[in-house]
Amino acid sequence: MEVKKKDIRALTKEQLRDFFLENGDKAFRGNQVYEWLWSKSLHTFEAMTNISKETREMLEENFVINHIKVDSMQKSEDGTIKNGIKLHDGLIVESVLIPTKKRTTACVSSQVGCSLDCKFCATSRLKRMRNLNPDEIYDQVVIIDKQSRLYYNHKLSNIVFMGMGEPLMNYKNVMKSIEMITSPEGLGMSSKRITVSTSGVPKMIKKMADEEVKFNLAVSLHSAIDEVRTSIMPFNSTFPLKDLRESLEYWYEKTKREITYEYIVWEGINDRKEDIRALIDFCKAVPCKVNLIEYNPIDDGEFQQASSSAINNYISNLEMNDITINVRRSRGKDIDAACGQLANKS
């Protein structure tokens, strides 16, 4: 019976050092291998040129490196790139490179499928098959950074956890991936350039606050009225707005970092005056800004983009109440890479 090899990137540096000591080698060999695996992102033991052939063979006998591969790549007319990422077990997730004149942003996935049930999102229609490991999330960033350098001549600027999955339902692995992305022993990116977007899991928002994380928080809100929000995001019945609001107040008290609310306006769903008033009231709880996002259809006709007048009503009322508002135009719609479309045609 063949023994299943352990993925070497599941080991900490200390565990790698211990492995070499236990096998009659020097502890610093673990440091060397750790550097190859993370900061240099190597995917084969053979390419670790500063360790002996015998040591590389020993690693090969004991471990695997379960790296991801780009299975497909599509480039939008606006320059957005969508990657179909094949995992070591054959499952597929998607990640997106979003370029602008001044920066490039990686939109990465945290789960295969999704744990939640937002009716307007294509990904939520896939059952959650599994969580991504920290290295699988990390590898998406590495790949998009290489694409940014190749196609846009500069390194990756920002990372958003807004791809497939609910990041806070894969909390441990998402936090570990961010630790490695920001570590000098990893990619060395600034935490301030990372945004974790959640549909709102109050307990985990409080946990992040307690851990004094340094990255940014975005909340996929879409309505500040419980009945409306539950109708489009059914999990809201488990995590109602009262609890969400309390957790966000706790977040700000602990971190002093403002919150971004992601908000889509749909015709006949949340385009009334009372919807606007409820959002304004919700925004007054903590310092925040609102991103009004263009809706990207997923082909069933249930959700329709609100009229320009409804959007303008939101903008004018929020501005009158001194709430910062940005209108986000979607990127990559022609290749189903825009917000809410990932996995639409997988």
mmCIF file of C-alpha atoms in Angstrom:
data_model
loop_
_atom_site.group_PDB
_atom_site.id
_atom_site.type_symbol
_atom_site.label_atom_id
_atom_site.label_comp_id
_atom_site.label_asym_id
_atom_site.label_seq_id
_atom_site.Cartn_x
_atom_site.Cartn_y
_atom_site.Cartn_z
ATOM 1 C CA MET A 1 0.000 0.000 0.000
ATOM 2 C CA GLU A 2 1.443 3.349 -1.098
ATOM 3 C CA VAL A 3 1.908 5.873 1.696
ATOM 4 C CA LYS A 4 0.425 9.274 0.880
ATOM 5 C CA LYS A 5 3.108 11.938 1.002
ATOM 6 C CA LYS A 6 2.581 15.087 3.012
ATOM 7 C CA ASP A 7 2.486 18.454 1.262
ATOM 8 C CA ILE A 8 5.729 20.051 2.419
ATOM 9 C CA ARG A 9 4.206 23.531 2.489
ATOM 10 C CA ALA A 10 1.943 22.451 5.340
ATOM 11 C CA LEU A 11 5.080 22.454 7.527
ATOM 12 C CA THR A 12 6.297 25.490 9.425
ATOM 13 C CA LYS A 13 9.923 26.541 9.175
ATOM 14 C CA GLU A 14 10.536 25.071 12.633
ATOM 15 C CA GLN A 15 9.024 21.744 11.564
ATOM 16 C CA LEU A 16 11.247 21.709 8.494
ATOM 17 C CA ARG A 17 14.309 22.398 10.644
ATOM 18 C CA ASP A 18 13.293 19.539 12.957
ATOM 19 C CA PHE A 19 12.846 17.212 9.973
ATOM 20 C CA PHE A 20 16.424 17.769 8.860
ATOM 21 C CA LEU A 21 17.792 17.340 12.375
ATOM 22 C CA GLU A 22 15.882 14.066 12.744
ATOM 23 C CA ASN A 23 17.392 12.870 9.475
ATOM 24 C CA GLY A 24 20.985 13.633 10.433
ATOM 25 C CA ASP A 25 21.348 16.950 8.628
ATOM 26 C CA LYS A 26 21.839 20.550 9.761
ATOM 27 C CA ALA A 27 18.809 22.583 10.892
ATOM 28 C CA PHE A 28 19.656 25.465 8.540
ATOM 29 C CA ARG A 29 18.797 23.183 5.625
ATOM 30 C CA GLY A 30 15.178 23.720 6.641
ATOM 31 C CA ASN A 31 15.668 27.476 6.232
ATOM 32 C CA GLN A 32 16.980 26.950 2.711
ATOM 33 C CA VAL A 33 14.077 24.750 1.667
ATOM 34 C CA TYR A 34 11.568 27.137 3.250
ATOM 35 C CA GLU A 35 12.989 30.002 1.181
ATOM 36 C CA TRP A 36 12.735 27.965 -2.025
ATOM 37 C CA LEU A 37 9.123 27.060 -1.258
ATOM 38 C CA TRP A 38 7.826 30.494 -0.332
ATOM 39 C CA SER A 39 9.858 33.547 -1.344
ATOM 40 C CA LYS A 40 11.102 31.830 -4.529
ATOM 41 C CA SER A 41 7.873 29.867 -5.078
ATOM 42 C CA LEU A 42 9.587 26.785 -6.498
ATOM 43 C CA HIS A 43 7.398 23.816 -7.345
ATOM 44 C CA THR A 44 10.034 21.061 -7.684
ATOM 45 C CA PHE A 45 12.698 19.772 -5.308
ATOM 46 C CA GLU A 46 15.015 19.207 -8.259
ATOM 47 C CA ALA A 47 15.336 22.976 -8.825
ATOM 48 C CA MET A 48 16.646 23.618 -5.286
ATOM 49 C CA THR A 49 20.181 24.079 -6.484
ATOM 50 C CA ASN A 50 21.935 24.903 -3.196
ATOM 51 C CA ILE A 51 21.144 21.544 -1.574
ATOM 52 C CA SER A 52 22.708 18.203 -2.477
ATOM 53 C CA LYS A 53 21.194 15.665 -4.841
ATOM 54 C CA GLU A 54 20.881 13.190 -1.953
ATOM 55 C CA THR A 55 18.933 15.722 0.116
ATOM 56 C CA ARG A 56 16.642 16.540 -2.808
ATOM 57 C CA GLU A 57 15.959 12.820 -3.275
ATOM 58 C CA MET A 58 15.147 12.495 0.440
ATOM 59 C CA LEU A 59 12.637 15.328 0.126
ATOM 60 C CA GLU A 60 11.139 13.684 -2.946
ATOM 61 C CA GLU A 61 10.702 10.437 -1.023
ATOM 62 C CA ASN A 62 8.926 12.093 1.890
ATOM 63 C CA PHE A 63 6.970 15.057 0.492
ATOM 64 C CA VAL A 64 5.064 16.546 -2.422
ATOM 65 C CA ILE A 65 4.570 20.172 -3.468
ATOM 66 C CA ASN A 66 0.893 20.478 -4.370
ATOM 67 C CA HIS A 67 1.208 23.565 -6.532
ATOM 68 C CA ILE A 68 -1.581 25.006 -8.645
ATOM 69 C CA LYS A 69 -1.578 25.323 -12.438
ATOM 70 C CA VAL A 70 -3.238 27.770 -14.828
ATOM 71 C CA ASP A 71 -5.649 25.502 -16.707
ATOM 72 C CA SER A 72 -7.128 28.291 -18.835
ATOM 73 C CA MET A 73 -6.589 32.009 -19.283
ATOM 74 C CA GLN A 74 -8.938 34.551 -20.861
ATOM 75 C CA LYS A 75 -8.148 38.186 -21.555
ATOM 76 C CA SER A 76 -10.941 40.755 -21.674
ATOM 77 C CA GLU A 77 -11.202 43.674 -24.074
ATOM 78 C CA ASP A 78 -10.505 45.949 -21.078
ATOM 79 C CA GLY A 79 -7.314 44.063 -20.169
ATOM 80 C CA THR A 80 -8.764 42.019 -17.307
ATOM 81 C CA ILE A 81 -7.365 38.477 -17.147
ATOM 82 C CA LYS A 82 -9.348 35.522 -15.770
ATOM 83 C CA ASN A 83 -7.482 32.373 -14.791
ATOM 84 C CA GLY A 84 -9.024 28.960 -14.454
ATOM 85 C CA ILE A 85 -6.833 27.453 -11.738
ATOM 86 C CA LYS A 86 -6.494 23.673 -11.489
ATOM 87 C CA LEU A 87 -5.733 22.400 -7.998
ATOM 88 C CA HIS A 88 -3.729 19.258 -7.232
ATOM 89 C CA ASP A 89 -6.921 17.189 -6.881
ATOM 90 C CA GLY A 90 -8.311 18.336 -10.229
ATOM 91 C CA LEU A 91 -10.826 20.850 -8.849
ATOM 92 C CA ILE A 92 -11.023 24.281 -10.489
ATOM 93 C CA VAL A 93 -11.242 27.769 -9.012
ATOM 94 C CA GLU A 94 -10.954 31.147 -10.710
ATOM 95 C CA SER A 95 -8.832 34.201 -10.021
ATOM 96 C CA VAL A 96 -8.713 37.550 -11.789
ATOM 97 C CA LEU A 97 -6.119 40.207 -12.613
ATOM 98 C CA ILE A 98 -7.732 43.653 -12.807
ATOM 99 C CA PRO A 99 -5.504 46.348 -14.347
ATOM 100 C CA THR A 100 -5.888 50.123 -14.203
ATOM 101 C CA LYS A 101 -3.512 52.836 -15.340
ATOM 102 C CA LYS A 102 -1.894 53.112 -11.916
ATOM 103 C CA ARG A 103 -2.128 49.623 -10.442
ATOM 104 C CA THR A 104 -3.020 45.972 -10.838
ATOM 105 C CA THR A 105 -5.261 44.088 -8.428
ATOM 106 C CA ALA A 106 -5.479 40.343 -7.820
ATOM 107 C CA CYS A 107 -8.946 39.002 -7.010
ATOM 108 C CA VAL A 108 -8.363 35.613 -5.387
ATOM 109 C CA SER A 109 -10.570 32.702 -4.358
ATOM 110 C CA SER A 110 -10.654 31.107 -0.913
ATOM 111 C CA GLN A 111 -13.018 28.157 -1.420
ATOM 112 C CA VAL A 112 -13.988 25.734 -4.179
ATOM 113 C CA GLY A 113 -17.605 26.813 -4.504
ATOM 114 C CA CYS A 114 -19.060 28.817 -1.621
ATOM 115 C CA SER A 115 -20.400 28.227 1.886
ATOM 116 C CA LEU A 116 -23.121 30.878 1.528
ATOM 117 C CA ASP A 117 -26.202 31.302 -0.634
ATOM 118 C CA CYS A 118 -26.387 34.770 -2.176
ATOM 119 C CA LYS A 119 -28.981 34.485 -4.925
ATOM 120 C CA PHE A 120 -27.352 37.016 -7.267
ATOM 121 C CA CYS A 121 -23.918 35.344 -7.342
ATOM 122 C CA ALA A 122 -22.943 32.543 -9.725
ATOM 123 C CA THR A 123 -20.387 31.080 -7.343
ATOM 124 C CA SER A 124 -22.973 30.519 -4.610
ATOM 125 C CA ARG A 125 -24.808 28.150 -6.945
ATOM 126 C CA LEU A 126 -21.907 25.742 -6.661
ATOM 127 C CA LYS A 127 -21.841 23.663 -3.514
ATOM 128 C CA ARG A 128 -18.792 24.216 -1.341
ATOM 129 C CA MET A 129 -16.511 21.326 -2.202
ATOM 130 C CA ARG A 130 -13.608 22.292 0.025
ATOM 131 C CA ASN A 131 -11.568 25.125 1.471
ATOM 132 C CA LEU A 132 -8.402 26.221 -0.254
ATOM 133 C CA ASN A 133 -5.144 25.630 1.596
ATOM 134 C CA PRO A 134 -2.931 28.624 2.455
ATOM 135 C CA ASP A 135 -0.433 27.717 -0.278
ATOM 136 C CA GLU A 136 -3.207 27.470 -2.897
ATOM 137 C CA ILE A 137 -4.326 31.007 -2.067
ATOM 138 C CA TYR A 138 -0.714 32.206 -1.991
ATOM 139 C CA ASP A 139 -0.006 30.613 -5.390
ATOM 140 C CA GLN A 140 -2.857 32.566 -6.999
ATOM 141 C CA VAL A 141 -1.142 35.791 -5.922
ATOM 142 C CA VAL A 142 2.226 34.582 -7.239
ATOM 143 C CA ILE A 143 0.705 33.752 -10.629
ATOM 144 C CA ILE A 144 -1.108 37.082 -10.934
ATOM 145 C CA ASP A 145 2.012 38.985 -9.895
ATOM 146 C CA LYS A 146 3.904 37.270 -12.744
ATOM 147 C CA GLN A 147 1.100 38.148 -15.167
ATOM 148 C CA SER A 148 1.138 41.756 -13.958
ATOM 149 C CA ARG A 149 4.861 42.006 -14.634
ATOM 150 C CA LEU A 150 4.577 40.244 -17.998
ATOM 151 C CA TYR A 151 1.554 42.097 -19.424
ATOM 152 C CA TYR A 152 1.634 45.427 -17.550
ATOM 153 C CA ASN A 153 5.329 45.885 -16.718
ATOM 154 C CA HIS A 154 4.940 46.360 -12.987
ATOM 155 C CA LYS A 155 4.475 44.236 -9.904
ATOM 156 C CA LEU A 156 1.120 43.471 -8.365
ATOM 157 C CA SER A 157 -0.252 46.421 -6.379
ATOM 158 C CA ASN A 158 -3.279 45.133 -4.447
ATOM 159 C CA ILE A 159 -5.067 41.950 -3.406
ATOM 160 C CA VAL A 160 -8.782 41.481 -2.767
ATOM 161 C CA PHE A 161 -10.347 38.334 -1.342
ATOM 162 C CA MET A 162 -13.433 38.713 -3.508
ATOM 163 C CA GLY A 163 -13.185 35.614 -5.694
ATOM 164 C CA MET A 164 -14.954 32.313 -5.154
ATOM 165 C CA GLY A 165 -15.940 31.500 -1.575
ATOM 166 C CA GLU A 166 -16.563 33.250 1.735
ATOM 167 C CA PRO A 167 -13.120 34.030 3.215
ATOM 168 C CA LEU A 168 -14.309 34.033 6.827
ATOM 169 C CA MET A 169 -15.660 30.496 6.416
ATOM 170 C CA ASN A 170 -12.064 29.463 5.675
ATOM 171 C CA TYR A 171 -10.648 31.654 8.397
ATOM 172 C CA LYS A 172 -7.525 29.787 9.469
ATOM 173 C CA ASN A 173 -6.231 29.199 5.950
ATOM 174 C CA VAL A 174 -7.017 32.726 4.738
ATOM 175 C CA MET A 175 -5.183 34.254 7.718
ATOM 176 C CA LYS A 176 -2.190 31.957 7.140
ATOM 177 C CA SER A 177 -2.064 32.905 3.452
ATOM 178 C CA ILE A 178 -2.098 36.616 4.338
ATOM 179 C CA GLU A 179 0.656 36.004 6.885
ATOM 180 C CA MET A 180 2.831 34.503 4.137
ATOM 181 C CA ILE A 181 1.869 37.101 1.516
ATOM 182 C CA THR A 182 2.936 39.897 3.871
ATOM 183 C CA SER A 183 5.949 38.138 5.405
ATOM 184 C CA PRO A 184 9.489 39.147 4.323
ATOM 185 C CA GLU A 185 9.991 35.387 3.937
ATOM 186 C CA GLY A 186 7.061 35.287 1.520
ATOM 187 C CA LEU A 187 6.022 38.033 -0.899
ATOM 188 C CA GLY A 188 6.586 40.957 1.461
ATOM 189 C CA MET A 189 3.446 42.837 0.426
ATOM 190 C CA SER A 190 1.962 45.496 2.699
ATOM 191 C CA SER A 191 -1.145 44.523 4.666
ATOM 192 C CA LYS A 192 -2.616 47.911 3.732
ATOM 193 C CA ARG A 193 -2.837 46.686 0.131
ATOM 194 C CA ILE A 194 -4.981 43.685 1.047
ATOM 195 C CA THR A 195 -8.775 43.715 1.434
ATOM 196 C CA VAL A 196 -10.801 40.810 2.788
ATOM 197 C CA SER A 197 -14.399 40.958 1.585
ATOM 198 C CA THR A 198 -17.056 39.128 3.579
ATOM 199 C CA SER A 199 -20.794 38.744 3.309
ATOM 200 C CA GLY A 200 -20.826 39.227 7.078
ATOM 201 C CA VAL A 201 -19.972 36.605 9.685
ATOM 202 C CA PRO A 202 -20.118 38.587 12.959
ATOM 203 C CA LYS A 203 -18.222 36.117 15.150
ATOM 204 C CA MET A 204 -15.290 35.994 12.727
ATOM 205 C CA ILE A 205 -15.241 39.780 12.222
ATOM 206 C CA LYS A 206 -14.805 40.115 15.984
ATOM 207 C CA LYS A 207 -12.092 37.451 15.933
ATOM 208 C CA MET A 208 -10.173 39.416 13.288
ATOM 209 C CA ALA A 209 -10.485 42.543 15.393
ATOM 210 C CA ASP A 210 -9.175 40.718 18.463
ATOM 211 C CA GLU A 211 -6.205 39.500 16.445
ATOM 212 C CA GLU A 212 -5.465 43.102 15.435
ATOM 213 C CA VAL A 213 -5.168 42.365 11.729
ATOM 214 C CA LYS A 214 -3.733 45.148 9.575
ATOM 215 C CA PHE A 215 -5.570 44.550 6.312
ATOM 216 C CA ASN A 216 -8.776 46.259 5.119
ATOM 217 C CA LEU A 217 -12.315 44.981 5.595
ATOM 218 C CA ALA A 218 -15.118 45.120 3.027
ATOM 219 C CA VAL A 219 -18.668 43.916 3.631
ATOM 220 C CA SER A 220 -20.992 42.755 0.866
ATOM 221 C CA LEU A 221 -24.081 44.513 2.222
ATOM 222 C CA HIS A 222 -26.646 45.198 -0.547
ATOM 223 C CA SER A 223 -29.431 46.060 1.898
ATOM 224 C CA ALA A 224 -29.667 47.489 5.403
ATOM 225 C CA ILE A 225 -33.198 46.122 5.867
ATOM 226 C CA ASP A 226 -33.296 42.588 7.275
ATOM 227 C CA GLU A 227 -36.276 41.361 5.244
ATOM 228 C CA VAL A 228 -34.783 42.588 1.977
ATOM 229 C CA ARG A 229 -31.295 41.323 2.736
ATOM 230 C CA THR A 230 -32.599 37.889 3.739
ATOM 231 C CA SER A 231 -34.562 37.642 0.494
ATOM 232 C CA ILE A 232 -31.384 38.026 -1.575
ATOM 233 C CA MET A 233 -28.840 36.665 0.945
ATOM 234 C CA PRO A 234 -30.720 33.964 2.902
ATOM 235 C CA PHE A 235 -27.903 33.391 5.418
ATOM 236 C CA ASN A 236 -28.804 36.852 6.794
ATOM 237 C CA SER A 237 -31.498 35.088 8.838
ATOM 238 C CA THR A 238 -28.629 33.429 10.753
ATOM 239 C CA PHE A 239 -26.407 36.522 10.852
ATOM 240 C CA PRO A 240 -28.925 39.427 11.026
ATOM 241 C CA LEU A 241 -27.975 43.055 10.530
ATOM 242 C CA LYS A 242 -28.134 43.831 14.252
ATOM 243 C CA ASP A 243 -25.351 41.306 14.908
ATOM 244 C CA LEU A 244 -23.397 42.424 11.859
ATOM 245 C CA ARG A 245 -23.595 46.061 12.901
ATOM 246 C CA GLU A 246 -22.435 45.225 16.424
ATOM 247 C CA SER A 247 -19.439 43.279 15.063
ATOM 248 C CA LEU A 248 -18.469 46.181 12.788
ATOM 249 C CA GLU A 249 -18.644 48.616 15.690
ATOM 250 C CA TYR A 250 -16.364 46.232 17.588
ATOM 251 C CA TRP A 251 -14.017 46.041 14.564
ATOM 252 C CA TYR A 252 -13.665 49.816 14.415
ATOM 253 C CA GLU A 253 -13.238 50.157 18.158
ATOM 254 C CA LYS A 254 -10.356 47.669 18.041
ATOM 255 C CA THR A 255 -8.666 48.553 14.734
ATOM 256 C CA LYS A 256 -9.671 52.166 13.978
ATOM 257 C CA ARG A 257 -9.894 51.095 10.317
ATOM 258 C CA GLU A 258 -12.882 52.274 8.273
ATOM 259 C CA ILE A 259 -15.109 49.739 6.550
ATOM 260 C CA THR A 260 -16.077 49.542 2.895
ATOM 261 C CA TYR A 261 -19.633 48.490 2.067
ATOM 262 C CA GLU A 262 -20.111 46.817 -1.301
ATOM 263 C CA TYR A 263 -23.598 47.594 -2.543
ATOM 264 C CA ILE A 264 -25.538 46.705 -5.692
ATOM 265 C CA VAL A 265 -28.866 48.392 -6.460
ATOM 266 C CA TRP A 266 -31.458 46.210 -8.219
ATOM 267 C CA GLU A 267 -34.725 47.216 -9.805
ATOM 268 C CA GLY A 268 -37.693 46.433 -7.587
ATOM 269 C CA ILE A 269 -35.553 45.016 -4.779
ATOM 270 C CA ASN A 270 -33.603 47.772 -3.025
ATOM 271 C CA ASP A 271 -34.213 50.880 -5.146
ATOM 272 C CA ARG A 272 -36.771 52.609 -2.861
ATOM 273 C CA LYS A 273 -36.364 55.672 -0.645
ATOM 274 C CA GLU A 274 -36.641 53.518 2.475
ATOM 275 C CA ASP A 275 -33.707 51.399 1.241
ATOM 276 C CA ILE A 276 -31.577 54.514 0.957
ATOM 277 C CA ARG A 277 -32.607 55.757 4.402
ATOM 278 C CA ALA A 278 -31.754 52.380 5.954
ATOM 279 C CA LEU A 279 -28.308 52.382 4.341
ATOM 280 C CA ILE A 280 -27.591 55.911 5.580
ATOM 281 C CA ASP A 281 -28.578 54.885 9.107
ATOM 282 C CA PHE A 282 -26.378 51.772 8.917
ATOM 283 C CA CYS A 283 -23.437 53.835 7.677
ATOM 284 C CA LYS A 284 -23.641 56.124 10.700
ATOM 285 C CA ALA A 285 -22.595 53.296 13.028
ATOM 286 C CA VAL A 286 -18.890 53.446 12.111
ATOM 287 C CA PRO A 287 -16.645 55.413 9.710
ATOM 288 C CA CYS A 288 -17.109 53.877 6.290
ATOM 289 C CA LYS A 289 -17.382 54.364 2.564
ATOM 290 C CA VAL A 290 -19.794 52.826 0.068
ATOM 291 C CA ASN A 291 -18.887 51.262 -3.264
ATOM 292 C CA LEU A 292 -21.923 51.210 -5.542
ATOM 293 C CA ILE A 293 -21.217 48.293 -7.872
ATOM 294 C CA GLU A 294 -22.617 47.764 -11.332
ATOM 295 C CA TYR A 295 -24.622 44.545 -11.452
ATOM 296 C CA ASN A 296 -23.397 41.721 -13.657
ATOM 297 C CA PRO A 297 -26.206 39.397 -14.801
ATOM 298 C CA ILE A 298 -25.939 35.628 -14.403
ATOM 299 C CA ASP A 299 -28.475 34.855 -17.121
ATOM 300 C CA ASP A 300 -31.647 34.047 -15.177
ATOM 301 C CA GLY A 301 -33.333 37.461 -15.276
ATOM 302 C CA GLU A 302 -34.319 37.470 -11.598
ATOM 303 C CA PHE A 303 -32.052 40.431 -10.847
ATOM 304 C CA GLN A 304 -31.942 43.545 -13.012
ATOM 305 C CA GLN A 305 -29.713 46.596 -12.719
ATOM 306 C CA ALA A 306 -31.635 49.530 -11.231
ATOM 307 C CA SER A 307 -32.364 52.614 -13.297
ATOM 308 C CA SER A 308 -29.940 55.515 -13.528
ATOM 309 C CA SER A 309 -32.345 57.678 -11.530
ATOM 310 C CA ALA A 310 -32.368 55.140 -8.672
ATOM 311 C CA ILE A 311 -28.563 55.041 -8.661
ATOM 312 C CA ASN A 312 -28.432 58.834 -8.694
ATOM 313 C CA ASN A 313 -30.851 58.964 -5.751
ATOM 314 C CA TYR A 314 -28.455 56.808 -3.760
ATOM 315 C CA ILE A 315 -25.489 58.976 -4.725
ATOM 316 C CA SER A 316 -27.122 62.315 -3.913
ATOM 317 C CA ASN A 317 -28.597 61.154 -0.595
ATOM 318 C CA LEU A 318 -25.373 59.547 0.601
ATOM 319 C CA GLU A 319 -23.389 62.639 -0.353
ATOM 320 C CA MET A 320 -25.862 64.898 1.458
ATOM 321 C CA ASN A 321 -25.184 62.835 4.578
ATOM 322 C CA ASP A 322 -21.401 63.164 4.167
ATOM 323 C CA ILE A 323 -20.925 59.483 3.339
ATOM 324 C CA THR A 324 -18.090 58.790 0.901
ATOM 325 C CA ILE A 325 -19.384 56.992 -2.163
ATOM 326 C CA ASN A 326 -17.634 55.521 -5.200
ATOM 327 C CA VAL A 327 -19.355 54.117 -8.267
ATOM 328 C CA ARG A 328 -17.524 51.014 -9.492
ATOM 329 C CA ARG A 329 -17.800 50.047 -13.128
ATOM 330 C CA SER A 330 -17.352 46.328 -13.652
ATOM 331 C CA ARG A 331 -14.305 44.932 -15.441
ATOM 332 C CA GLY A 332 -14.051 41.747 -17.476
ATOM 333 C CA LYS A 333 -17.771 41.275 -18.123
ATOM 334 C CA ASP A 334 -17.157 39.888 -21.626
ATOM 335 C CA ILE A 335 -15.241 36.928 -20.131
ATOM 336 C CA ASP A 336 -17.494 36.459 -17.056
ATOM 337 C CA ALA A 337 -14.746 37.748 -14.787
ATOM 338 C CA ALA A 338 -16.750 40.549 -13.184
ATOM 339 C CA CYS A 339 -18.065 40.638 -9.624
ATOM 340 C CA GLY A 340 -20.598 37.845 -9.042
ATOM 341 C CA GLN A 341 -19.869 36.045 -12.321
ATOM 342 C CA LEU A 342 -17.048 33.704 -11.326
ATOM 343 C CA ALA A 343 -17.894 30.080 -12.125
ATOM 344 C CA ASN A 344 -20.864 31.238 -14.188
ATOM 345 C CA LYS A 345 -19.871 29.130 -17.171
ATOM 346 C CA SER A 346 -17.499 26.627 -15.577
#
